[in-house]
Short mmCIF file of C-alpha atoms in Angstrom, two decimals:
data_model
loop_
_atom_site.label_atom_id
_atom_site.label_comp_id
_atom_site.label_asym_id
_atom_site.label_seq_id
_atom_site.Cartn_x
_atom_site.Cartn_y
_atom_site.Cartn_z
CA MET Q 1 0.23 -0.15 -0.05
CA GLU Q 2 2.67 2.51 0.74
CA SER Q 3 4.67 1.85 -2.53
CA GLY Q 4 1.51 2.53 -4.15
CA THR Q 5 0.92 5.40 -2.55
CA LYS Q 6 4.56 6.82 -3.37
CA GLN Q 7 4.25 5.72 -6.90
CA GLN Q 8 0.63 7.85 -7.42
CA ARG Q 9 2.31 10.96 -5.75
CA GLN Q 10 4.87 10.79 -8.24
CA GLN Q 11 2.38 10.99 -11.14
CA HIS Q 12 2.80 14.77 -12.44
CA HIS Q 13 0.92 17.05 -15.08
CA PHE Q 14 3.12 18.65 -17.43
CA VAL Q 15 2.21 21.30 -19.60
CA LEU Q 16 4.08 21.91 -22.51
CA VAL Q 17 4.52 25.52 -24.32
CA HIS Q 18 6.26 25.73 -27.59
CA GLY Q 19 8.51 28.79 -29.00
CA ALA Q 20 7.99 30.94 -31.96
CA CYS Q 21 6.76 30.28 -34.88
CA HIS Q 22 6.79 26.34 -33.77
CA GLY Q 23 3.54 24.43 -32.24
CA ALA Q 24 2.97 21.55 -29.88
CA TRP Q 25 4.16 19.23 -32.41
CA CYS Q 26 7.90 20.01 -31.54
CA TRP Q 27 7.32 18.16 -28.11
CA TYR Q 28 6.31 15.10 -29.57
CA LYS Q 29 9.40 13.06 -28.33
CA VAL Q 30 9.31 14.55 -24.84
CA ALA Q 31 5.63 14.30 -24.52
CA THR Q 32 6.02 10.64 -25.58
CA LEU Q 33 8.69 9.93 -23.14
CA LEU Q 34 6.98 11.63 -20.24
CA SER Q 35 3.75 9.86 -20.95
CA SER Q 36 5.47 6.50 -21.16
CA ALA Q 37 6.47 7.13 -17.74
CA GLY Q 38 2.88 7.44 -16.32
CA HIS Q 39 2.73 11.18 -16.53
CA ARG Q 40 0.03 13.60 -17.86
CA VAL Q 41 1.14 15.88 -20.72
CA THR Q 42 -0.84 18.45 -22.29
CA ALA Q 43 1.13 19.95 -25.36
CA LEU Q 44 -0.51 23.15 -26.42
CA ASP Q 45 -0.52 25.49 -29.75
CA MET Q 46 -0.57 28.97 -28.46
CA ALA Q 47 -3.26 31.01 -31.02
CA ALA Q 48 -2.59 30.67 -34.51
CA CYS Q 49 0.29 28.47 -34.21
CA GLY Q 50 0.60 24.39 -34.97
CA ALA Q 51 -2.60 23.21 -35.71
CA SER Q 52 -4.44 26.17 -34.21
CA PRO Q 53 -6.82 27.96 -37.01
CA GLY Q 54 -6.59 31.62 -37.93
CA ARG Q 55 -3.28 33.56 -38.85
CA ALA Q 56 -0.61 35.29 -36.84
CA GLU Q 57 -1.77 38.55 -38.05
CA GLU Q 58 -5.03 38.22 -36.95
CA VAL Q 59 -4.25 37.77 -33.24
CA PRO Q 60 -5.19 40.97 -31.49
CA SER Q 61 -3.16 40.63 -28.16
CA PHE Q 62 -0.15 38.74 -26.51
CA ASP Q 63 -3.17 37.89 -23.96
CA GLU Q 64 -5.37 36.10 -26.47
CA TYR Q 65 -2.03 34.88 -28.19
CA SER Q 66 -1.57 33.14 -24.80
CA ARG Q 67 -5.17 32.16 -24.11
CA PRO Q 68 -4.47 28.44 -24.62
CA LEU Q 69 -1.85 28.19 -21.51
CA LEU Q 70 -4.36 30.65 -19.67
CA ALA Q 71 -7.21 28.63 -19.98
CA ALA Q 72 -5.39 25.17 -19.34
CA VAL Q 73 -4.04 26.51 -16.09
CA ALA Q 74 -7.14 28.24 -14.98
CA GLY Q 75 -9.07 24.94 -15.49
CA LEU Q 76 -7.28 22.84 -13.28
CA PRO Q 77 -8.74 20.98 -11.02
CA PRO Q 78 -8.75 22.58 -7.58
CA ASP Q 79 -6.20 20.10 -5.72
CA GLU Q 80 -3.91 19.90 -8.66
CA LYS Q 81 -0.80 21.67 -9.42
CA ALA Q 82 0.80 21.48 -12.94
CA VAL Q 83 4.58 21.56 -13.91
CA LEU Q 84 4.76 24.35 -16.76
CA VAL Q 85 7.56 23.96 -19.31
CA GLY Q 86 8.20 26.91 -21.66
CA HIS Q 87 10.68 26.78 -24.57
CA SER Q 88 12.13 29.85 -25.81
CA PHE Q 89 9.56 32.97 -26.54
CA GLY Q 90 6.95 30.39 -24.81
CA GLY Q 91 8.88 31.27 -21.77
CA LEU Q 92 6.93 34.60 -21.92
CA ASN Q 93 3.68 32.76 -22.16
CA LEU Q 94 4.79 31.21 -18.62
CA ALA Q 95 5.49 34.34 -16.90
CA LEU Q 96 1.96 35.41 -17.67
CA ALA Q 97 0.33 32.41 -16.37
CA MET Q 98 2.15 32.53 -13.28
CA GLU Q 99 1.53 36.11 -12.54
CA ARG Q 100 -2.27 35.24 -13.17
CA TYR Q 101 -2.56 32.17 -11.47
CA PRO Q 102 0.83 31.23 -9.11
CA ASP Q 103 -1.31 29.02 -6.93
CA ARG Q 104 -1.77 26.38 -9.69
CA VAL Q 105 1.58 26.04 -10.60
CA ALA Q 106 3.96 23.59 -8.49
CA VAL Q 107 7.12 24.80 -10.79
CA ALA Q 108 7.93 26.64 -13.94
CA VAL Q 109 10.62 25.17 -16.22
CA PHE Q 110 12.30 27.70 -18.46
CA VAL Q 111 14.10 26.18 -21.50
CA SER Q 112 16.43 27.72 -23.82
CA THR Q 113 14.99 31.25 -23.11
CA GLY Q 114 15.62 34.47 -21.38
CA MET Q 115 13.61 34.52 -18.08
CA PRO Q 116 11.55 37.53 -17.45
CA SER Q 117 11.91 39.05 -14.08
CA ALA Q 118 9.49 40.91 -11.75
CA GLY Q 119 9.08 44.44 -11.67
CA LYS Q 120 10.27 44.48 -15.51
CA PRO Q 121 7.78 44.57 -18.35
CA ILE Q 122 7.92 41.03 -20.22
CA ALA Q 123 9.04 42.42 -23.33
CA PHE Q 124 12.25 43.76 -21.79
CA VAL Q 125 14.20 40.61 -21.98
CA PHE Q 126 13.11 39.91 -25.42
CA GLU Q 127 14.01 43.50 -26.24
CA LEU Q 128 17.16 43.51 -24.43
CA PHE Q 129 18.01 40.13 -26.31
CA LEU Q 130 17.56 42.09 -29.57
CA GLN Q 131 19.74 44.59 -28.63
CA GLU Q 132 22.84 42.37 -28.10
CA GLN Q 133 22.96 39.97 -30.85
CA PRO Q 134 24.07 40.84 -34.53
CA GLY Q 135 22.18 42.26 -36.91
CA ASP Q 136 21.98 39.02 -39.16
CA ARG Q 137 20.47 37.34 -36.13
CA TYR Q 138 17.46 36.06 -37.92
CA MET Q 139 19.41 34.95 -41.32
CA ASP Q 140 16.91 34.02 -44.04
CA SER Q 141 13.88 34.42 -42.14
CA GLU Q 142 11.00 36.25 -43.79
CA PHE Q 143 9.30 39.55 -42.16
CA GLU Q 144 5.98 40.46 -43.19
CA THR Q 145 3.68 43.87 -42.51
CA SER Q 146 0.10 43.77 -42.69
CA GLY Q 147 -3.02 45.60 -41.75
CA ASP Q 148 -3.50 49.36 -40.95
CA PRO Q 149 -0.82 51.29 -42.20
CA HIS Q 150 -0.95 53.43 -38.77
CA HIS Q 151 -0.66 50.69 -36.97
CA PRO Q 152 0.98 47.72 -38.76
CA VAL Q 153 1.36 44.36 -37.61
CA LYS Q 154 4.63 42.76 -38.15
CA THR Q 155 5.18 39.05 -38.29
CA LEU Q 156 8.15 36.72 -38.75
CA ARG Q 157 8.84 33.32 -40.15
CA PHE Q 158 11.92 31.36 -39.71
CA GLY Q 159 13.89 30.64 -42.87
CA PRO Q 160 15.43 27.14 -43.81
CA GLN Q 161 19.04 28.44 -42.96
CA TYR Q 162 18.15 30.07 -39.83
CA LEU Q 163 16.52 26.85 -38.72
CA LYS Q 164 19.37 24.66 -40.08
CA GLN Q 165 22.31 26.92 -38.45
CA ARG Q 166 20.80 28.98 -35.46
CA LEU Q 167 18.24 26.53 -33.86
CA TYR Q 168 18.43 22.59 -35.29
CA GLN Q 169 22.64 22.44 -35.81
CA LEU Q 170 22.69 19.51 -33.22
CA SER Q 171 19.05 17.96 -33.95
CA PRO Q 172 18.66 14.94 -35.91
CA PRO Q 173 18.11 16.00 -39.71
CA GLU Q 174 14.42 14.61 -39.69
CA ASP Q 175 13.18 16.85 -36.98
CA LEU Q 176 14.82 20.14 -39.29
CA THR Q 177 12.75 18.61 -42.03
CA LEU Q 178 9.28 18.35 -39.87
CA ALA Q 179 10.31 21.55 -38.69
CA MET Q 180 10.87 23.39 -42.43
CA ALA Q 181 7.22 21.75 -43.20
CA MET Q 182 5.57 23.07 -39.89
CA VAL Q 183 6.50 26.45 -38.82
CA ARG Q 184 4.46 29.56 -39.30
CA PRO Q 185 4.80 32.97 -38.80
CA TYR Q 186 4.38 34.45 -35.46
CA GLN Q 187 3.80 37.56 -33.88
CA PRO Q 188 6.45 39.33 -31.38
CA PHE Q 189 3.65 41.61 -29.58
CA LEU Q 190 6.40 44.08 -28.72
CA ASP Q 191 3.84 46.96 -28.56
CA ASP Q 192 1.03 44.78 -26.53
CA ALA Q 193 0.31 46.52 -23.05
CA THR Q 194 0.71 42.96 -21.71
CA MET Q 195 4.30 43.04 -22.78
CA THR Q 196 5.31 46.39 -22.03
CA GLU Q 197 3.50 47.39 -18.71
CA ASN Q 198 5.25 46.08 -15.82
CA VAL Q 199 2.69 42.97 -14.74
CA LEU Q 200 4.91 40.98 -13.20
CA THR Q 201 4.78 41.03 -9.67
CA ALA Q 202 7.17 39.61 -6.90
CA GLU Q 203 4.20 38.81 -4.82
CA ARG Q 204 2.80 36.59 -7.66
CA TYR Q 205 5.28 35.90 -10.56
CA GLY Q 206 8.41 36.21 -7.90
CA ALA Q 207 6.61 33.56 -5.62
CA VAL Q 208 6.52 30.91 -8.08
CA ARG Q 209 9.40 28.50 -8.17
CA LYS Q 210 11.61 28.41 -11.13
CA VAL Q 211 13.85 26.58 -13.30
CA CYS Q 212 16.14 27.22 -15.92
CA VAL Q 213 17.37 24.90 -18.55
CA VAL Q 214 20.57 26.51 -20.10
CA ALA Q 215 21.16 25.00 -23.97
CA GLU Q 216 24.72 24.90 -23.60
CA ASP Q 217 25.51 25.02 -27.44
CA ASP Q 218 22.22 27.33 -28.34
CA ALA Q 219 23.29 28.84 -31.20
CA SER Q 220 20.34 31.35 -31.07
CA VAL Q 221 19.85 32.41 -27.63
CA PRO Q 222 23.71 32.57 -25.94
CA ALA Q 223 24.16 30.36 -22.82
CA ALA Q 224 25.70 33.04 -21.25
CA PHE Q 225 22.29 35.17 -21.68
CA GLN Q 226 20.27 32.72 -20.55
CA ARG Q 227 22.20 32.63 -17.36
CA ARG Q 228 22.05 36.22 -17.02
CA MET Q 229 18.50 36.42 -17.04
CA ALA Q 230 17.99 33.54 -14.69
CA SER Q 231 20.25 35.44 -12.11
CA TRP Q 232 17.77 38.40 -11.99
CA ASN Q 233 15.49 36.02 -10.34
CA PRO Q 234 16.21 35.12 -6.89
CA GLY Q 235 16.28 31.73 -5.90
CA THR Q 236 16.07 30.22 -9.61
CA GLU Q 237 17.87 26.73 -10.04
CA VAL Q 238 19.82 26.70 -13.00
CA THR Q 239 20.86 23.67 -15.12
CA GLY Q 240 22.89 23.21 -18.15
CA LEU Q 241 22.47 20.46 -20.97
CA GLN Q 242 25.70 19.77 -22.61
CA GLY Q 243 25.31 19.11 -26.59
CA ALA Q 244 21.92 20.85 -26.54
CA ASP Q 245 21.04 23.07 -29.43
CA HIS Q 246 18.17 25.52 -29.12
CA MET Q 247 15.71 22.66 -29.73
CA VAL Q 248 16.53 20.97 -26.43
CA MET Q 249 13.44 18.96 -26.55
CA LEU Q 250 14.71 17.42 -29.92
CA SER Q 251 18.55 17.10 -29.54
CA LYS Q 252 18.48 15.92 -25.86
CA PRO Q 253 14.91 14.65 -25.43
CA MET Q 254 15.80 11.86 -22.89
CA GLU Q 255 18.05 13.98 -21.02
CA LEU Q 256 15.47 17.17 -20.87
CA SER Q 257 12.55 14.56 -20.17
CA GLU Q 258 14.89 13.12 -17.09
CA LEU Q 259 15.50 16.63 -15.86
CA LEU Q 260 11.90 17.53 -15.88
CA MET Q 261 10.27 14.27 -14.05
CA GLU Q 262 13.51 15.40 -11.48
CA THR Q 263 12.35 18.56 -11.20
CA ALA Q 264 8.70 17.78 -10.54
CA ASP Q 265 9.65 14.69 -7.92
CA LYS Q 266 11.70 17.95 -6.09
CA TYR Q 267 9.13 20.56 -6.10
CA ILE Q 268 5.92 18.44 -5.77
#
């Protein structure tokens, strides 16, 4: 009986959030490994991403873009806390969900990203990243502007060479092929009120336990940048994964899955 109770306690709910231009599909390896270990896994498509209908330029706000995650966390059973996992731009979605529902999150895991910090706008980390990276950081990626000329909507779709050299350089070639077929434009929402105002508070977002998983061979978001952003969040646990490119869930799926399960066992 005791053994069964212990095993039951170790079954966790992981909510996985993709990064820019991607979708729930990029978690297929990690989701399979976690599910095979007996855990509940919810891999989400943000608005106009993955298999979600609509176009990126039609999403009116960062809040609406994050709605699938916000709804999933708000809809958790009263006695359940989830492990939120956000990759790259998905870490910004995590930050908003943590601020809105801090009591529903057991621990938040930020993967290959710059972690936002309480007291600073969510967009700050993204703007700092853009300032510090070289001018050709997006290489052959495609930028588009649409909508009202006085209030244009800007979107970005990652190009094949950018995917190959900056995101997937250590991932299996079949995953790069999948990405080239599946990526969609995304909207960064850098002028959105939720992104530019100080919505993250120490009392709510700051109170949620955080783990930063650094991709040591990330050719997109430098490992040093990932660590520096994490250092602005007191109490954050930082772990590095060697041989991991930006797409950690594809280049090091076993290692990431083990780390996620160990983190859940530690904090729940």
